[in-house]
mmCIF file of C-alpha atoms in Angstrom:
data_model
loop_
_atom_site.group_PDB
_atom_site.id
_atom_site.type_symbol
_atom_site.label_atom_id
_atom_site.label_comp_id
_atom_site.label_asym_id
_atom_site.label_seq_id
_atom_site.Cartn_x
_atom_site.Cartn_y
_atom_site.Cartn_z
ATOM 1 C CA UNK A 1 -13.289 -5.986 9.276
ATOM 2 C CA UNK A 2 -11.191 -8.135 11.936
ATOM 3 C CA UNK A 3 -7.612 -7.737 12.133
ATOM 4 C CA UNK A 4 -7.521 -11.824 11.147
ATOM 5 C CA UNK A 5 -9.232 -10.771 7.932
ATOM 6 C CA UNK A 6 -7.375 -7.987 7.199
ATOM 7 C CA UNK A 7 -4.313 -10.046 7.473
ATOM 8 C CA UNK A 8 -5.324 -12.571 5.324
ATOM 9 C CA UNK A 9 -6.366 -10.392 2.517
ATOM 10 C CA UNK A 10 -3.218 -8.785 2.830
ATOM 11 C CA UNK A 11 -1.021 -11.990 2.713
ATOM 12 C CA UNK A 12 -3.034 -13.422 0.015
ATOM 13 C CA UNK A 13 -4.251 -10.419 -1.838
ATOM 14 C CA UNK A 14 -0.545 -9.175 -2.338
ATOM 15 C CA UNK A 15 0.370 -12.445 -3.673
ATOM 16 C CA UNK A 16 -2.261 -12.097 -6.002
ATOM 17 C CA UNK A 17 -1.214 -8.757 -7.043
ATOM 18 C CA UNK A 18 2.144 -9.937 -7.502
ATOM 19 C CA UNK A 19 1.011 -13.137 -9.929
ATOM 20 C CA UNK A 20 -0.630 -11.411 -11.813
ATOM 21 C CA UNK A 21 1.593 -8.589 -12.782
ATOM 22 C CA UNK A 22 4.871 -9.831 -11.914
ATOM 23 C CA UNK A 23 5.298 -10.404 -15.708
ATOM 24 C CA UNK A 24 3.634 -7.026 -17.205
ATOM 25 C CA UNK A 25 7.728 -6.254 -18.334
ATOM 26 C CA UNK A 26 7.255 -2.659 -17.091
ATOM 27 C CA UNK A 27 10.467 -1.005 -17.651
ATOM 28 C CA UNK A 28 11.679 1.883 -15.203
ATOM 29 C CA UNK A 29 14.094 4.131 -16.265
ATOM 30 C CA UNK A 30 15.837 5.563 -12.995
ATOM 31 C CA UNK A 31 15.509 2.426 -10.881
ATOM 32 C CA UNK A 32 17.638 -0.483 -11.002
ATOM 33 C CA UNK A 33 16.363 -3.416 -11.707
ATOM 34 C CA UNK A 34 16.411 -6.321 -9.044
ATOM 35 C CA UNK A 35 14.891 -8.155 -7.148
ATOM 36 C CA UNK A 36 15.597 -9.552 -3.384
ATOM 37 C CA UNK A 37 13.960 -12.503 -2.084
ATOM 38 C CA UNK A 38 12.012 -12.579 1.172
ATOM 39 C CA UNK A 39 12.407 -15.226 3.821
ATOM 40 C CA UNK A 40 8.614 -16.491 4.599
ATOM 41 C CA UNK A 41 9.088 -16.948 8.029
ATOM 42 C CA UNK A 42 11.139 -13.963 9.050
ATOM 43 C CA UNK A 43 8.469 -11.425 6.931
ATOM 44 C CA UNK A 44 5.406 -13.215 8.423
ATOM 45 C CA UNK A 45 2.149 -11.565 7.080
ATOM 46 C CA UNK A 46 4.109 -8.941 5.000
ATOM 47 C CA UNK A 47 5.937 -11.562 2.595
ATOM 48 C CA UNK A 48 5.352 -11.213 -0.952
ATOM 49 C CA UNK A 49 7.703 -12.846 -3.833
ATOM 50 C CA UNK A 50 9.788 -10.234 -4.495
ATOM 51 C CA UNK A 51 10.838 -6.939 -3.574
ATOM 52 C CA UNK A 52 10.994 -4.436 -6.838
ATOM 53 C CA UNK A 53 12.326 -0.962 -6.685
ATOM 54 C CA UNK A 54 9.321 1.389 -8.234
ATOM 55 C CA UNK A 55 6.355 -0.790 -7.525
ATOM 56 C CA UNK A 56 4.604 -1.167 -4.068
ATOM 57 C CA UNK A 57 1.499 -3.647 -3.644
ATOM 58 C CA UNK A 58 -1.649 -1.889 -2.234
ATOM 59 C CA UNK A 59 -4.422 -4.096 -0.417
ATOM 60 C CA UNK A 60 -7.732 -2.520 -0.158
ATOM 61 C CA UNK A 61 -10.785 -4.911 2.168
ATOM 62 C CA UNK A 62 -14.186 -2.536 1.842
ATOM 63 C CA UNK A 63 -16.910 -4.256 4.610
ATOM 64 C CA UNK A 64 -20.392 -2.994 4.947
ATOM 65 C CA UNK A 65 -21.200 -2.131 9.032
ATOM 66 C CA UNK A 66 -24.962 -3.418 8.221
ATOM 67 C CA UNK A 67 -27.432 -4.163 5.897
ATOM 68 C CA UNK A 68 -27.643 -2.578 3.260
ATOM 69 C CA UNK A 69 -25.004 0.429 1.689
ATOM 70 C CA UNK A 70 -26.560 3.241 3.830
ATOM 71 C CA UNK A 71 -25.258 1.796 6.781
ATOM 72 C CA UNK A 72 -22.123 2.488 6.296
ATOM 73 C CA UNK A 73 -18.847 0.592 5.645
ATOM 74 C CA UNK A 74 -15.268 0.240 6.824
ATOM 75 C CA UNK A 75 -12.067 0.349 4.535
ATOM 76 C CA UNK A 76 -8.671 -1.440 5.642
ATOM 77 C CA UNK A 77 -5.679 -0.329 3.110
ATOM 78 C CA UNK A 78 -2.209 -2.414 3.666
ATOM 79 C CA UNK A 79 0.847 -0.613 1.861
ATOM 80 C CA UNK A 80 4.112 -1.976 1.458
ATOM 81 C CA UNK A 81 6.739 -0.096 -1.085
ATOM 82 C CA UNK A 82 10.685 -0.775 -0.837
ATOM 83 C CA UNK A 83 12.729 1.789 1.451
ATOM 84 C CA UNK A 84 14.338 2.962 -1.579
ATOM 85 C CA UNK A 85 11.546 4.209 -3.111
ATOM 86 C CA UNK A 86 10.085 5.449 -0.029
ATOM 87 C CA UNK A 87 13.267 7.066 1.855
ATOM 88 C CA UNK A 88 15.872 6.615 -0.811
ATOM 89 C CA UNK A 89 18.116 3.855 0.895
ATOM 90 C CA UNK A 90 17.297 0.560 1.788
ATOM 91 C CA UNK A 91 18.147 -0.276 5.481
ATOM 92 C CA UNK A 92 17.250 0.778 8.616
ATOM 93 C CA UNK A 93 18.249 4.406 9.521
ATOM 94 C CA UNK A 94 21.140 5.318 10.545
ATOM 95 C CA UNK A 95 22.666 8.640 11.198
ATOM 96 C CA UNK A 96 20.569 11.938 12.386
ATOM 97 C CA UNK A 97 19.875 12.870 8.308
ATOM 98 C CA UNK A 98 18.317 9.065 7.923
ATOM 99 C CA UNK A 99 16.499 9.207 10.845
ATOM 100 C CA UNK A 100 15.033 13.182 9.677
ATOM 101 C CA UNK A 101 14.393 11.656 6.166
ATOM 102 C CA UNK A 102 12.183 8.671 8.161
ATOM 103 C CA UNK A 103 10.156 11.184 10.124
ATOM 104 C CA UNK A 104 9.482 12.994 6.745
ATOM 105 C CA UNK A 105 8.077 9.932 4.954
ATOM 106 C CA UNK A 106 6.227 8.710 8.048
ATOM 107 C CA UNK A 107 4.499 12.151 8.181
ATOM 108 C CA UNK A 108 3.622 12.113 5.305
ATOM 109 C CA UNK A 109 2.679 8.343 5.190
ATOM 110 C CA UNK A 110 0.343 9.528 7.823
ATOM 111 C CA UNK A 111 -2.005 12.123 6.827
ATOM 112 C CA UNK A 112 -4.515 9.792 5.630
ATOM 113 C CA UNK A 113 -6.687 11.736 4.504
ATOM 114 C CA UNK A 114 -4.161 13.308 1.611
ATOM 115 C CA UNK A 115 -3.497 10.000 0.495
ATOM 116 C CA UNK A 116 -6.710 8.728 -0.281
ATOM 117 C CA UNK A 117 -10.081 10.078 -1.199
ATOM 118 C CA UNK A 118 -13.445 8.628 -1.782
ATOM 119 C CA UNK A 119 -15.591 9.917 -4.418
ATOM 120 C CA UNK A 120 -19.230 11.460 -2.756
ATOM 121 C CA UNK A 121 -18.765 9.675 0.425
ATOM 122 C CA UNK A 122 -17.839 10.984 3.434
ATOM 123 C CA UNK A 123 -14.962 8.793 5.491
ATOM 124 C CA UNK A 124 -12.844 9.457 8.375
ATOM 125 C CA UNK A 125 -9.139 8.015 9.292
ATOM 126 C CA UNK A 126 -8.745 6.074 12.113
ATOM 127 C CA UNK A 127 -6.059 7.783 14.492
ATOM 128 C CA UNK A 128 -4.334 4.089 14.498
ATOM 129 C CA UNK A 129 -3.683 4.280 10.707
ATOM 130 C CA UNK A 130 -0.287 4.778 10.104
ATOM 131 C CA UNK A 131 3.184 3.599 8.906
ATOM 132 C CA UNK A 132 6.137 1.250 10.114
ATOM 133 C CA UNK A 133 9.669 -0.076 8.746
ATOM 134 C CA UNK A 134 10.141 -3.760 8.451
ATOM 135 C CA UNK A 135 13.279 -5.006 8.076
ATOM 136 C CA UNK A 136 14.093 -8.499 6.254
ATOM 137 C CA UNK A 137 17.666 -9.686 5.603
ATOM 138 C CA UNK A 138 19.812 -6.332 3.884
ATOM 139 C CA UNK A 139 16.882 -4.485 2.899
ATOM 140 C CA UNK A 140 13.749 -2.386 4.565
ATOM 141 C CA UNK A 141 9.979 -2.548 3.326
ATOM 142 C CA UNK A 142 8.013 0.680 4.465
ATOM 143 C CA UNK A 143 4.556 -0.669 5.122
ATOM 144 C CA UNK A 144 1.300 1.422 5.951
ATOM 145 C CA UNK A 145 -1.872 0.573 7.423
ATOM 146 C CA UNK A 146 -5.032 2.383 7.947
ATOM 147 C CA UNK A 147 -8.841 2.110 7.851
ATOM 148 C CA UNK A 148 -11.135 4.511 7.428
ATOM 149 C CA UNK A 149 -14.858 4.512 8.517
ATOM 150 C CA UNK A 150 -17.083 5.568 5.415
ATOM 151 C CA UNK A 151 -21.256 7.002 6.193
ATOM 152 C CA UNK A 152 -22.209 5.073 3.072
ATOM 153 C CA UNK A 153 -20.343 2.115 0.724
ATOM 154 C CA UNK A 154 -17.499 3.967 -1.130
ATOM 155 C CA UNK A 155 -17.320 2.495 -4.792
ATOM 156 C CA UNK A 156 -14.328 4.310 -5.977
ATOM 157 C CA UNK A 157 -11.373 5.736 -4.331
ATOM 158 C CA UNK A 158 -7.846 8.184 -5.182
ATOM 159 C CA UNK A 159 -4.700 7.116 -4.143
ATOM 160 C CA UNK A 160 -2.433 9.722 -4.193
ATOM 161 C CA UNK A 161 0.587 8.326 -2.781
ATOM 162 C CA UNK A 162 2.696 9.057 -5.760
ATOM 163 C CA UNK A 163 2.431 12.717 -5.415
ATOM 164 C CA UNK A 164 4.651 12.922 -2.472
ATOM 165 C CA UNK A 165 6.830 9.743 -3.553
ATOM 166 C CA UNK A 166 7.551 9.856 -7.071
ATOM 167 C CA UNK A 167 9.840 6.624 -7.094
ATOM 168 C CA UNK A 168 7.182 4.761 -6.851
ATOM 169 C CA UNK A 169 6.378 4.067 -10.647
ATOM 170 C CA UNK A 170 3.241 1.555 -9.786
ATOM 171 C CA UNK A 171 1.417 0.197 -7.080
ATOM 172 C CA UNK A 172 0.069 -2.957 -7.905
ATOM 173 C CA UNK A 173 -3.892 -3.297 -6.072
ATOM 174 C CA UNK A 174 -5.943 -5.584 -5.204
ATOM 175 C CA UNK A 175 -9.264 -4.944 -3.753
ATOM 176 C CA UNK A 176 -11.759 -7.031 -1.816
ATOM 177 C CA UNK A 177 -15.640 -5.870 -0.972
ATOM 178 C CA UNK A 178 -19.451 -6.631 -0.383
ATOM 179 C CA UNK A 179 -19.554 -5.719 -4.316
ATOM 180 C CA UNK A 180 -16.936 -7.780 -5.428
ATOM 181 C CA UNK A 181 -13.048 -8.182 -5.538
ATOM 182 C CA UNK A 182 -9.991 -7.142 -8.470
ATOM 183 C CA UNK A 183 -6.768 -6.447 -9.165
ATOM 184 C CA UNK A 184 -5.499 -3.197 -10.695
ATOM 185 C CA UNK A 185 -2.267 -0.923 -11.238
ATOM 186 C CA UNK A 186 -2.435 2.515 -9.628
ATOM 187 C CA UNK A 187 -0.181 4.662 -11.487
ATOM 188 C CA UNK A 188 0.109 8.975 -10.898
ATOM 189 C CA UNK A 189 -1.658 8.929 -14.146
ATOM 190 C CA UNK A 190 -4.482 6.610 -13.199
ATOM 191 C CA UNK A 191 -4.904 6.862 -9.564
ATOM 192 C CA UNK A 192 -8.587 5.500 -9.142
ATOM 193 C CA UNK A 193 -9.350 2.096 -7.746
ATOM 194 C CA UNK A 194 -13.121 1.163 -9.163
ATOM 195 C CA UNK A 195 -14.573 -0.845 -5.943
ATOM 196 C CA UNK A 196 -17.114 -2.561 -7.743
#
């Protein structure tokens, strides 16, 4: 999938994700509840309506390389989580133990291959995938990209990105492919994405 497409999903797809859960009333007990409103033009392609500690928005594009599912596909994944829940402050780094604790989480952020698996297909990470900090107004977004290249169409997938960051009570997916497109929350106890 083009980097045009990806985008776009990823603009529109979290503000789908965001509609239709932003009233679910899930309660979290160790975060505090708030909410910090995004400037459209500063965030660009990462804007969504609000930024809520414990829940990250998870865009998944799945694109067949040919015809047919044999030939193969290739799966773009856009994360973006709050800094909080991510690195446990909210702002850029400062300070040498900030800085360690942001080499941590981006380590982590990318092994690829720990944070998501595809049932009976085989799929390798792109070396590009991979994770950034984007600052808007007093408060950081971590956001993560990757894309995998899969030998057959994957039709479900494991995130496990709430094994290594427990703040994050919810990630709130939407997913777009050849089979069809949905929304869905990926939570430590349900973890699968259905991709059909």
């Amino acid at each position: 999938m083009n980097t045009s497409a990806i985008l776009l999903i990823s603009a529109l797809g979290a503000g789908i994700a965001f509609s239709q859960f932003a009233h679910s009333g899930a309660g979290h007990d160790h975060h505090d509840e708030h909410e910090h409103e995004h400037d459209e033009e500063a965030h660009g392609s990462h804007d969504h309506s609000a930024h809520h500690h414990g829940t990250g928005h998870l865009n998944v594009a799945v694109e067949g390389k040919g015809d047919g599912m044999e030939k193969g596909a290739i799966v773009s994944i856009y994360l973006q989580a709050p800094g909080a829940d991510i690195l446990g402050f909210e702002r850029i780094p400062d300070g040498s133990e900030e800085k360690e604790t942001l080499l941590k989480a981006q380590a982590t952020l990318n092994n690829s291959d720990a944070l998501f698996t595809f049932e009976g297909v085989e799929c390798a990470a792109s070396p590009e995938s991979g994770m950034e900090v984007s600052e808007s107004g007093d408060y950081t977004d971590v956001v993560a990209e990757y894309t995998f290249d899969c030998e057959s169409m994957p039709t479900r997938m494991s995130v496990n990105i709430q094994k290594y960051f427990e703040d994050i009570q919810v990630l709130k997916a939407v997913w777009i492919s050849d089979n069809g497109q949905g929304v869905t929350e990926v939570t430590s106890a349900k973890p699968q994405i259905e991709l059909r």
